[in-house]
PDB file of C-alpha atoms in Angstrom:
ATOM      1  CA  MET A   1      38.358 -61.627 -51.828  1.00  0.00           C
ATOM      2  CA  GLN A   2      40.824 -61.253 -49.002  1.00  0.00           C
ATOM      3  CA  ILE A   3      41.218 -64.246 -46.693  1.00  0.00           C
ATOM      4  CA  ASP A   4      39.805 -62.303 -43.733  1.00  0.00           C
ATOM      5  CA  THR A   5      36.683 -61.535 -45.747  1.00  0.00           C
ATOM      6  CA  PHE A   6      36.358 -65.220 -46.639  1.00  0.00           C
ATOM      7  CA  TRP A   7      36.477 -66.209 -42.965  1.00  0.00           C
ATOM      8  CA  ASN A   8      33.999 -63.434 -42.101  1.00  0.00           C
ATOM      9  CA  VAL A   9      31.560 -64.991 -44.586  1.00  0.00           C
ATOM     10  CA  ILE A  10      32.016 -68.427 -42.995  1.00  0.00           C
ATOM     11  CA  GLU A  11      31.625 -67.091 -39.476  1.00  0.00           C
ATOM     12  CA  ALA A  12      28.560 -65.005 -40.392  1.00  0.00           C
ATOM     13  CA  ALA A  13      26.972 -68.163 -41.810  1.00  0.00           C
ATOM     14  CA  GLN A  14      27.773 -70.009 -38.566  1.00  0.00           C
ATOM     15  CA  VAL A  15      26.051 -67.270 -36.563  1.00  0.00           C
ATOM     16  CA  GLY A  16      23.102 -67.214 -38.968  1.00  0.00           C
ATOM     17  CA  ALA A  17      22.709 -70.981 -38.735  1.00  0.00           C
ATOM     18  CA  ALA A  18      22.840 -70.874 -34.940  1.00  0.00           C
ATOM     19  CA  GLU A  19      20.258 -68.087 -34.789  1.00  0.00           C
ATOM     20  CA  THR A  20      17.799 -69.551 -37.301  1.00  0.00           C
ATOM     21  CA  GLY A  21      18.334 -73.279 -36.817  1.00  0.00           C
ATOM     22  CA  GLU A  22      18.818 -73.625 -40.575  1.00  0.00           C
ATOM     23  CA  PRO A  23      21.639 -75.812 -41.884  1.00  0.00           C
ATOM     24  CA  PHE A  24      24.953 -73.984 -42.183  1.00  0.00           C
ATOM     25  CA  ASP A  25      25.283 -74.671 -45.915  1.00  0.00           C
ATOM     26  CA  GLU A  26      21.857 -73.163 -46.654  1.00  0.00           C
ATOM     27  CA  VAL A  27      22.653 -70.012 -44.701  1.00  0.00           C
ATOM     28  CA  LEU A  28      26.002 -69.790 -46.483  1.00  0.00           C
ATOM     29  CA  VAL A  29      24.318 -70.017 -49.899  1.00  0.00           C
ATOM     30  CA  LYS A  30      21.851 -67.270 -48.931  1.00  0.00           C
ATOM     31  CA  GLN A  31      24.633 -64.999 -47.700  1.00  0.00           C
ATOM     32  CA  LEU A  32      26.723 -65.555 -50.811  1.00  0.00           C
ATOM     33  CA  ALA A  33      23.710 -64.896 -53.041  1.00  0.00           C
ATOM     34  CA  ASP A  34      23.510 -61.398 -51.521  1.00  0.00           C
ATOM     35  CA  ARG A  35      26.989 -60.598 -52.854  1.00  0.00           C
ATOM     36  CA  PRO A  36      28.062 -59.559 -56.360  1.00  0.00           C
ATOM     37  CA  ARG A  37      28.876 -62.450 -58.689  1.00  0.00           C
ATOM     38  CA  GLN A  38      32.548 -61.484 -58.800  1.00  0.00           C
ATOM     39  CA  GLU A  39      32.759 -61.838 -55.008  1.00  0.00           C
ATOM     40  CA  ILE A  40      31.116 -65.254 -55.172  1.00  0.00           C
ATOM     41  CA  LEU A  41      33.776 -66.353 -57.658  1.00  0.00           C
ATOM     42  CA  GLU A  42      36.493 -64.921 -55.419  1.00  0.00           C
ATOM     43  CA  TYR A  43      34.950 -66.771 -52.463  1.00  0.00           C
ATOM     44  CA  ALA A  44      35.113 -69.997 -54.494  1.00  0.00           C
ATOM     45  CA  GLU A  45      38.751 -69.309 -55.311  1.00  0.00           C
ATOM     46  CA  ARG A  46      39.653 -68.878 -51.614  1.00  0.00           C
ATOM     47  CA  PHE A  47      37.610 -71.960 -50.732  1.00  0.00           C
ATOM     48  CA  ASP A  48      39.567 -74.015 -53.268  1.00  0.00           C
ATOM     49  CA  GLU A  49      42.889 -72.709 -51.955  1.00  0.00           C
ATOM     50  CA  LEU A  50      42.019 -73.643 -48.372  1.00  0.00           C
ATOM     51  CA  HIS A  51      40.513 -76.954 -49.446  1.00  0.00           C
ATOM     52  CA  ASP A  52      43.671 -77.838 -51.401  1.00  0.00           C
ATOM     53  CA  ALA A  53      46.007 -76.747 -48.591  1.00  0.00           C
ATOM     54  CA  ILE A  54      44.814 -79.576 -46.337  1.00  0.00           C
ATOM     55  CA  TYR A  55      44.938 -82.193 -49.083  1.00  0.00           C
ATOM     56  CA  ARG A  56      47.562 -84.096 -47.108  1.00  0.00           C
ATOM     57  CA  TRP A  57      48.032 -87.630 -45.856  1.00  0.00           C
ATOM     58  CA  ASP A  58      47.968 -86.593 -42.193  1.00  0.00           C
ATOM     59  CA  ALA A  59      44.624 -84.810 -42.629  1.00  0.00           C
ATOM     60  CA  TRP A  60      43.303 -87.791 -44.576  1.00  0.00           C
ATOM     61  CA  ALA A  61      44.376 -90.078 -41.744  1.00  0.00           C
ATOM     62  CA  ALA A  62      42.438 -87.898 -39.299  1.00  0.00           C
ATOM     63  CA  ALA A  63      39.377 -88.152 -41.537  1.00  0.00           C
ATOM     64  CA  TYR A  64      39.892 -91.918 -41.747  1.00  0.00           C
ATOM     65  CA  LEU A  65      39.864 -92.265 -37.968  1.00  0.00           C
ATOM     66  CA  ILE A  66      36.930 -89.908 -37.412  1.00  0.00           C
ATOM     67  CA  GLY A  67      34.822 -91.388 -40.210  1.00  0.00           C
ATOM     68  CA  GLY A  68      35.703 -95.016 -39.618  1.00  0.00           C
ATOM     69  CA  GLY A  69      37.216 -95.006 -43.126  1.00  0.00           C
ATOM     70  CA  CYS A  70      37.463 -92.331 -45.800  1.00  0.00           C
ATOM     71  CA  SER A  71      37.271 -92.546 -49.595  1.00  0.00           C
ATOM     72  CA  ASP A  72      38.573 -89.891 -52.007  1.00  0.00           C
ATOM     73  CA  ASP A  73      35.115 -88.301 -52.207  1.00  0.00           C
ATOM     74  CA  SER A  74      34.647 -88.446 -48.451  1.00  0.00           C
ATOM     75  CA  PHE A  75      37.990 -86.713 -47.970  1.00  0.00           C
ATOM     76  CA  MET A  76      36.734 -83.850 -50.140  1.00  0.00           C
ATOM     77  CA  ASP A  77      33.672 -83.620 -47.898  1.00  0.00           C
ATOM     78  CA  PHE A  78      35.830 -83.763 -44.766  1.00  0.00           C
ATOM     79  CA  ARG A  79      38.002 -80.854 -45.923  1.00  0.00           C
ATOM     80  CA  ALA A  80      34.850 -78.825 -46.641  1.00  0.00           C
ATOM     81  CA  GLY A  81      33.666 -79.676 -43.128  1.00  0.00           C
ATOM     82  CA  VAL A  82      36.939 -78.446 -41.636  1.00  0.00           C
ATOM     83  CA  ILE A  83      36.511 -75.135 -43.488  1.00  0.00           C
ATOM     84  CA  ALA A  84      32.947 -74.918 -42.149  1.00  0.00           C
ATOM     85  CA  LEU A  85      34.368 -75.070 -38.606  1.00  0.00           C
ATOM     86  CA  GLY A  86      35.797 -71.579 -39.133  1.00  0.00           C
ATOM     87  CA  CYS A  87      39.200 -69.957 -39.192  1.00  0.00           C
ATOM     88  CA  GLN A  88      40.501 -70.996 -35.768  1.00  0.00           C
ATOM     89  CA  TRP A  89      39.707 -74.672 -36.183  1.00  0.00           C
ATOM     90  CA  TYR A  90      40.883 -74.667 -39.778  1.00  0.00           C
ATOM     91  CA  GLN A  91      44.256 -73.230 -38.725  1.00  0.00           C
ATOM     92  CA  ARG A  92      44.562 -75.759 -35.913  1.00  0.00           C
ATOM     93  CA  VAL A  93      43.841 -78.639 -38.274  1.00  0.00           C
ATOM     94  CA  ALA A  94      46.205 -77.265 -40.932  1.00  0.00           C
ATOM     95  CA  ALA A  95      48.985 -77.114 -38.332  1.00  0.00           C
ATOM     96  CA  ASP A  96      48.129 -80.449 -36.677  1.00  0.00           C
ATOM     97  CA  PRO A  97      45.190 -82.624 -37.789  1.00  0.00           C
ATOM     98  CA  ASP A  98      45.433 -84.514 -34.480  1.00  0.00           C
ATOM     99  CA  SER A  99      44.138 -81.345 -32.788  1.00  0.00           C
ATOM    100  CA  LEU A 100      40.642 -82.360 -33.938  1.00  0.00           C
ATOM    101  CA  ALA A 101      40.641 -84.736 -30.956  1.00  0.00           C
ATOM    102  CA  ALA A 102      39.750 -81.654 -28.866  1.00  0.00           C
ATOM    103  CA  HIS A 103      36.758 -80.600 -30.973  1.00  0.00           C
ATOM    104  CA  PRO A 104      33.516 -81.309 -29.061  1.00  0.00           C
ATOM    105  CA  ASP A 105      31.790 -82.870 -32.083  1.00  0.00           C
ATOM    106  CA  VAL A 106      34.718 -85.201 -32.662  1.00  0.00           C
ATOM    107  CA  VAL A 107      34.784 -86.234 -29.001  1.00  0.00           C
ATOM    108  CA  GLN A 108      31.060 -86.960 -29.213  1.00  0.00           C
ATOM    109  CA  ALA A 109      31.528 -88.883 -32.471  1.00  0.00           C
ATOM    110  CA  ALA A 110      33.936 -91.276 -30.781  1.00  0.00           C
ATOM    111  CA  SER A 111      30.994 -92.827 -28.934  1.00  0.00           C
ATOM    112  CA  VAL A 112      28.639 -93.002 -31.934  1.00  0.00           C
ATOM    113  CA  ARG A 113      28.446 -96.135 -34.024  1.00  0.00           C
ATOM    114  CA  ASP A 114      27.648 -94.443 -37.359  1.00  0.00           C
ATOM    115  CA  ARG A 115      29.888 -91.404 -37.483  1.00  0.00           C
ATOM    116  CA  SER A 116      30.157 -91.109 -41.258  1.00  0.00           C
ATOM    117  CA  GLU A 117      28.513 -87.663 -41.189  1.00  0.00           C
ATOM    118  CA  MET A 118      30.798 -86.123 -38.574  1.00  0.00           C
ATOM    119  CA  LEU A 119      32.658 -83.211 -40.174  1.00  0.00           C
ATOM    120  CA  PHE A 120      31.967 -84.600 -43.649  1.00  0.00           C
ATOM    121  CA  TYR A 121      30.000 -81.744 -45.202  1.00  0.00           C
ATOM    122  CA  GLU A 122      29.646 -82.140 -48.974  1.00  0.00           C
ATOM    123  CA  ASP A 123      27.101 -79.349 -49.444  1.00  0.00           C
ATOM    124  CA  VAL A 124      29.590 -76.710 -48.267  1.00  0.00           C
ATOM    125  CA  THR A 125      31.678 -77.497 -51.350  1.00  0.00           C
ATOM    126  CA  TYR A 126      28.820 -76.342 -53.584  1.00  0.00           C
ATOM    127  CA  ALA A 127      27.828 -73.136 -51.772  1.00  0.00           C
ATOM    128  CA  ALA A 128      29.188 -70.833 -54.501  1.00  0.00           C
ATOM    129  CA  SER A 129      27.404 -72.717 -57.271  1.00  0.00           C
ATOM    130  CA  GLY A 130      24.235 -72.770 -55.168  1.00  0.00           C
ATOM    131  CA  ALA A 131      24.449 -68.996 -54.750  1.00  0.00           C
ATOM    132  CA  PHE A 132      24.825 -68.521 -58.509  1.00  0.00           C
ATOM    133  CA  GLU A 133      21.850 -70.788 -59.148  1.00  0.00           C
ATOM    134  CA  ARG A 134      19.777 -68.823 -56.640  1.00  0.00           C
ATOM    135  CA  ILE A 135      20.684 -65.544 -58.389  1.00  0.00           C
ATOM    136  CA  THR A 136      20.296 -66.734 -61.985  1.00  0.00           C
ATOM    137  CA  GLY A 137      17.907 -69.676 -61.812  1.00  0.00           C
ATOM    138  CA  ASP A 138      20.444 -71.583 -63.921  1.00  0.00           C
ATOM    139  CA  ALA A 139      22.247 -74.586 -62.404  1.00  0.00           C
ATOM    140  CA  ASP A 140      25.128 -74.183 -64.875  1.00  0.00           C
ATOM    141  CA  ALA A 141      25.643 -70.428 -64.470  1.00  0.00           C
ATOM    142  CA  PHE A 142      28.387 -70.799 -61.872  1.00  0.00           C
ATOM    143  CA  TYR A 143      30.417 -73.241 -63.955  1.00  0.00           C
ATOM    144  CA  GLU A 144      30.268 -70.976 -67.013  1.00  0.00           C
ATOM    145  CA  ALA A 145      31.329 -67.967 -64.932  1.00  0.00           C
ATOM    146  CA  TRP A 146      34.010 -70.049 -63.194  1.00  0.00           C
ATOM    147  CA  ARG A 147      35.583 -71.086 -66.496  1.00  0.00           C
ATOM    148  CA  SER A 148      35.834 -67.441 -67.568  1.00  0.00           C
ATOM    149  CA  PHE A 149      37.136 -66.412 -64.148  1.00  0.00           C
ATOM    150  CA  ARG A 150      39.797 -69.147 -64.150  1.00  0.00           C
ATOM    151  CA  GLU A 151      40.933 -68.287 -67.693  1.00  0.00           C
ATOM    152  CA  ALA A 152      42.053 -64.937 -66.326  1.00  0.00           C
ATOM    153  CA  ASP A 153      44.151 -66.773 -63.726  1.00  0.00           C
ATOM    154  CA  THR A 154      47.670 -67.103 -65.061  1.00  0.00           C
ATOM    155  CA  GLU A 155      48.988 -69.319 -62.267  1.00  0.00           C
ATOM    156  CA  SER A 156      49.634 -72.892 -63.278  1.00  0.00           C
ATOM    157  CA  ASP A 157      48.301 -75.790 -61.282  1.00  0.00           C
ATOM    158  CA  ASN A 158      51.258 -77.379 -59.543  1.00  0.00           C
ATOM    159  CA  ALA A 159      51.298 -80.862 -58.111  1.00  0.00           C
ATOM    160  CA  VAL A 160      50.305 -80.959 -54.450  1.00  0.00           C
ATOM    161  CA  ASP A 161      52.773 -82.204 -51.848  1.00  0.00           C
ATOM    162  CA  MET A 162      50.682 -84.465 -49.647  1.00  0.00           C
ATOM    163  CA  GLY A 163      53.530 -85.288 -47.294  1.00  0.00           C
ATOM    164  CA  GLU A 164      54.516 -88.814 -46.375  1.00  0.00           C
ATOM    165  CA  ASP A 165      52.051 -91.576 -47.196  1.00  0.00           C
ATOM    166  CA  PHE A 166      51.412 -94.227 -44.548  1.00  0.00           C
ATOM    167  CA  ASP A 167      49.084 -97.146 -43.846  1.00  0.00           C
ATOM    168  CA  PHE A 168      45.842 -95.949 -42.281  1.00  0.00           C
ATOM    169  CA  ASP A 169      44.998 -99.525 -41.252  1.00  0.00           C
ATOM    170  CA  ASP A 170      48.163 -99.841 -39.168  1.00  0.00           C
ATOM    171  CA  ASP A 171      46.927 -98.941 -35.687  1.00  0.00           C
ATOM    172  CA  ARG A 172      50.459 -98.517 -34.347  1.00  0.00           C
ATOM    173  CA  GLU A 173      51.368 -96.083 -37.122  1.00  0.00           C
ATOM    174  CA  MET A 174      48.125 -94.164 -36.676  1.00  0.00           C
ATOM    175  CA  SER A 175      48.767 -94.001 -32.919  1.00  0.00           C
ATOM    176  CA  ARG A 176      52.265 -92.693 -33.538  1.00  0.00           C
ATOM    177  CA  ARG A 177      51.165 -90.010 -35.995  1.00  0.00           C
ATOM    178  CA  LEU A 178      47.770 -89.053 -34.525  1.00  0.00           C
ATOM    179  CA  PRO A 179      47.955 -90.125 -30.867  1.00  0.00           C
ATOM    180  CA  ARG A 180      44.963 -88.162 -29.565  1.00  0.00           C
ATOM    181  CA  LEU A 181      42.605 -89.194 -32.363  1.00  0.00           C
ATOM    182  CA  ALA A 182      43.850 -92.776 -32.153  1.00  0.00           C
ATOM    183  CA  ALA A 183      43.123 -92.766 -28.422  1.00  0.00           C
ATOM    184  CA  LEU A 184      39.552 -91.649 -29.130  1.00  0.00           C
ATOM    185  CA  PHE A 185      38.781 -93.909 -32.079  1.00  0.00           C
ATOM    186  CA  LEU A 186      41.113 -96.873 -31.681  1.00  0.00           C
ATOM    187  CA  GLY A 187      41.248 -97.002 -27.880  1.00  0.00           C
ATOM    188  CA  THR A 188      45.054 -96.826 -27.862  1.00  0.00           C
ATOM    189  CA  GLY A 189      45.498 -94.879 -24.648  1.00  0.00           C
ATOM    190  CA  SER A 190      44.055 -91.697 -23.275  1.00  0.00           C
ATOM    191  CA  PRO A 191      43.831 -88.589 -25.418  1.00  0.00           C
ATOM    192  CA  ALA A 192      46.107 -85.769 -24.387  1.00  0.00           C
ATOM    193  CA  LEU A 193      44.487 -82.440 -23.685  1.00  0.00           C
ATOM    194  CA  PRO A 194      44.854 -79.718 -26.342  1.00  0.00           C
TER     195      PRO A 194
END
């Protein structure tokens, strides 16, 4: 699946969710289930590539500020949530996680006490497996197909460069690295416009 096709699937699910009022992840599963199994596997491959590409300390720091903390599992959910925002927001976040300070949902989350759900979207991670289950009726069908699909992949898994690690509990460091998000969530000044 080409990357443009991947983003078309995401954006079609956004439109479908807006039109029907159904949750984005449910619409995404339905749309994937209408595709051939090979395309669902290719979708999952692109999803993993994009998900892994923002496995970085600066993105984790953004998730930490937005979520009021962020575990390993929560960071997985956050990256899925960033993908669910669509291509434009994903690219902005990949280039500069601090750009999330301009997203309307993030701005709104700054005034909410329990913001643990903001952009943390676990169910998006499992859309491909949900589509396979819908097609086959078997919860394990995706994982069996995925193993076979990945065996054909000759690329080796290389270690990920997460960038420079830093202390997420150091407000001064967070303000230096993510000034707009820090202004929203730590009250360290006024957020700059995007």
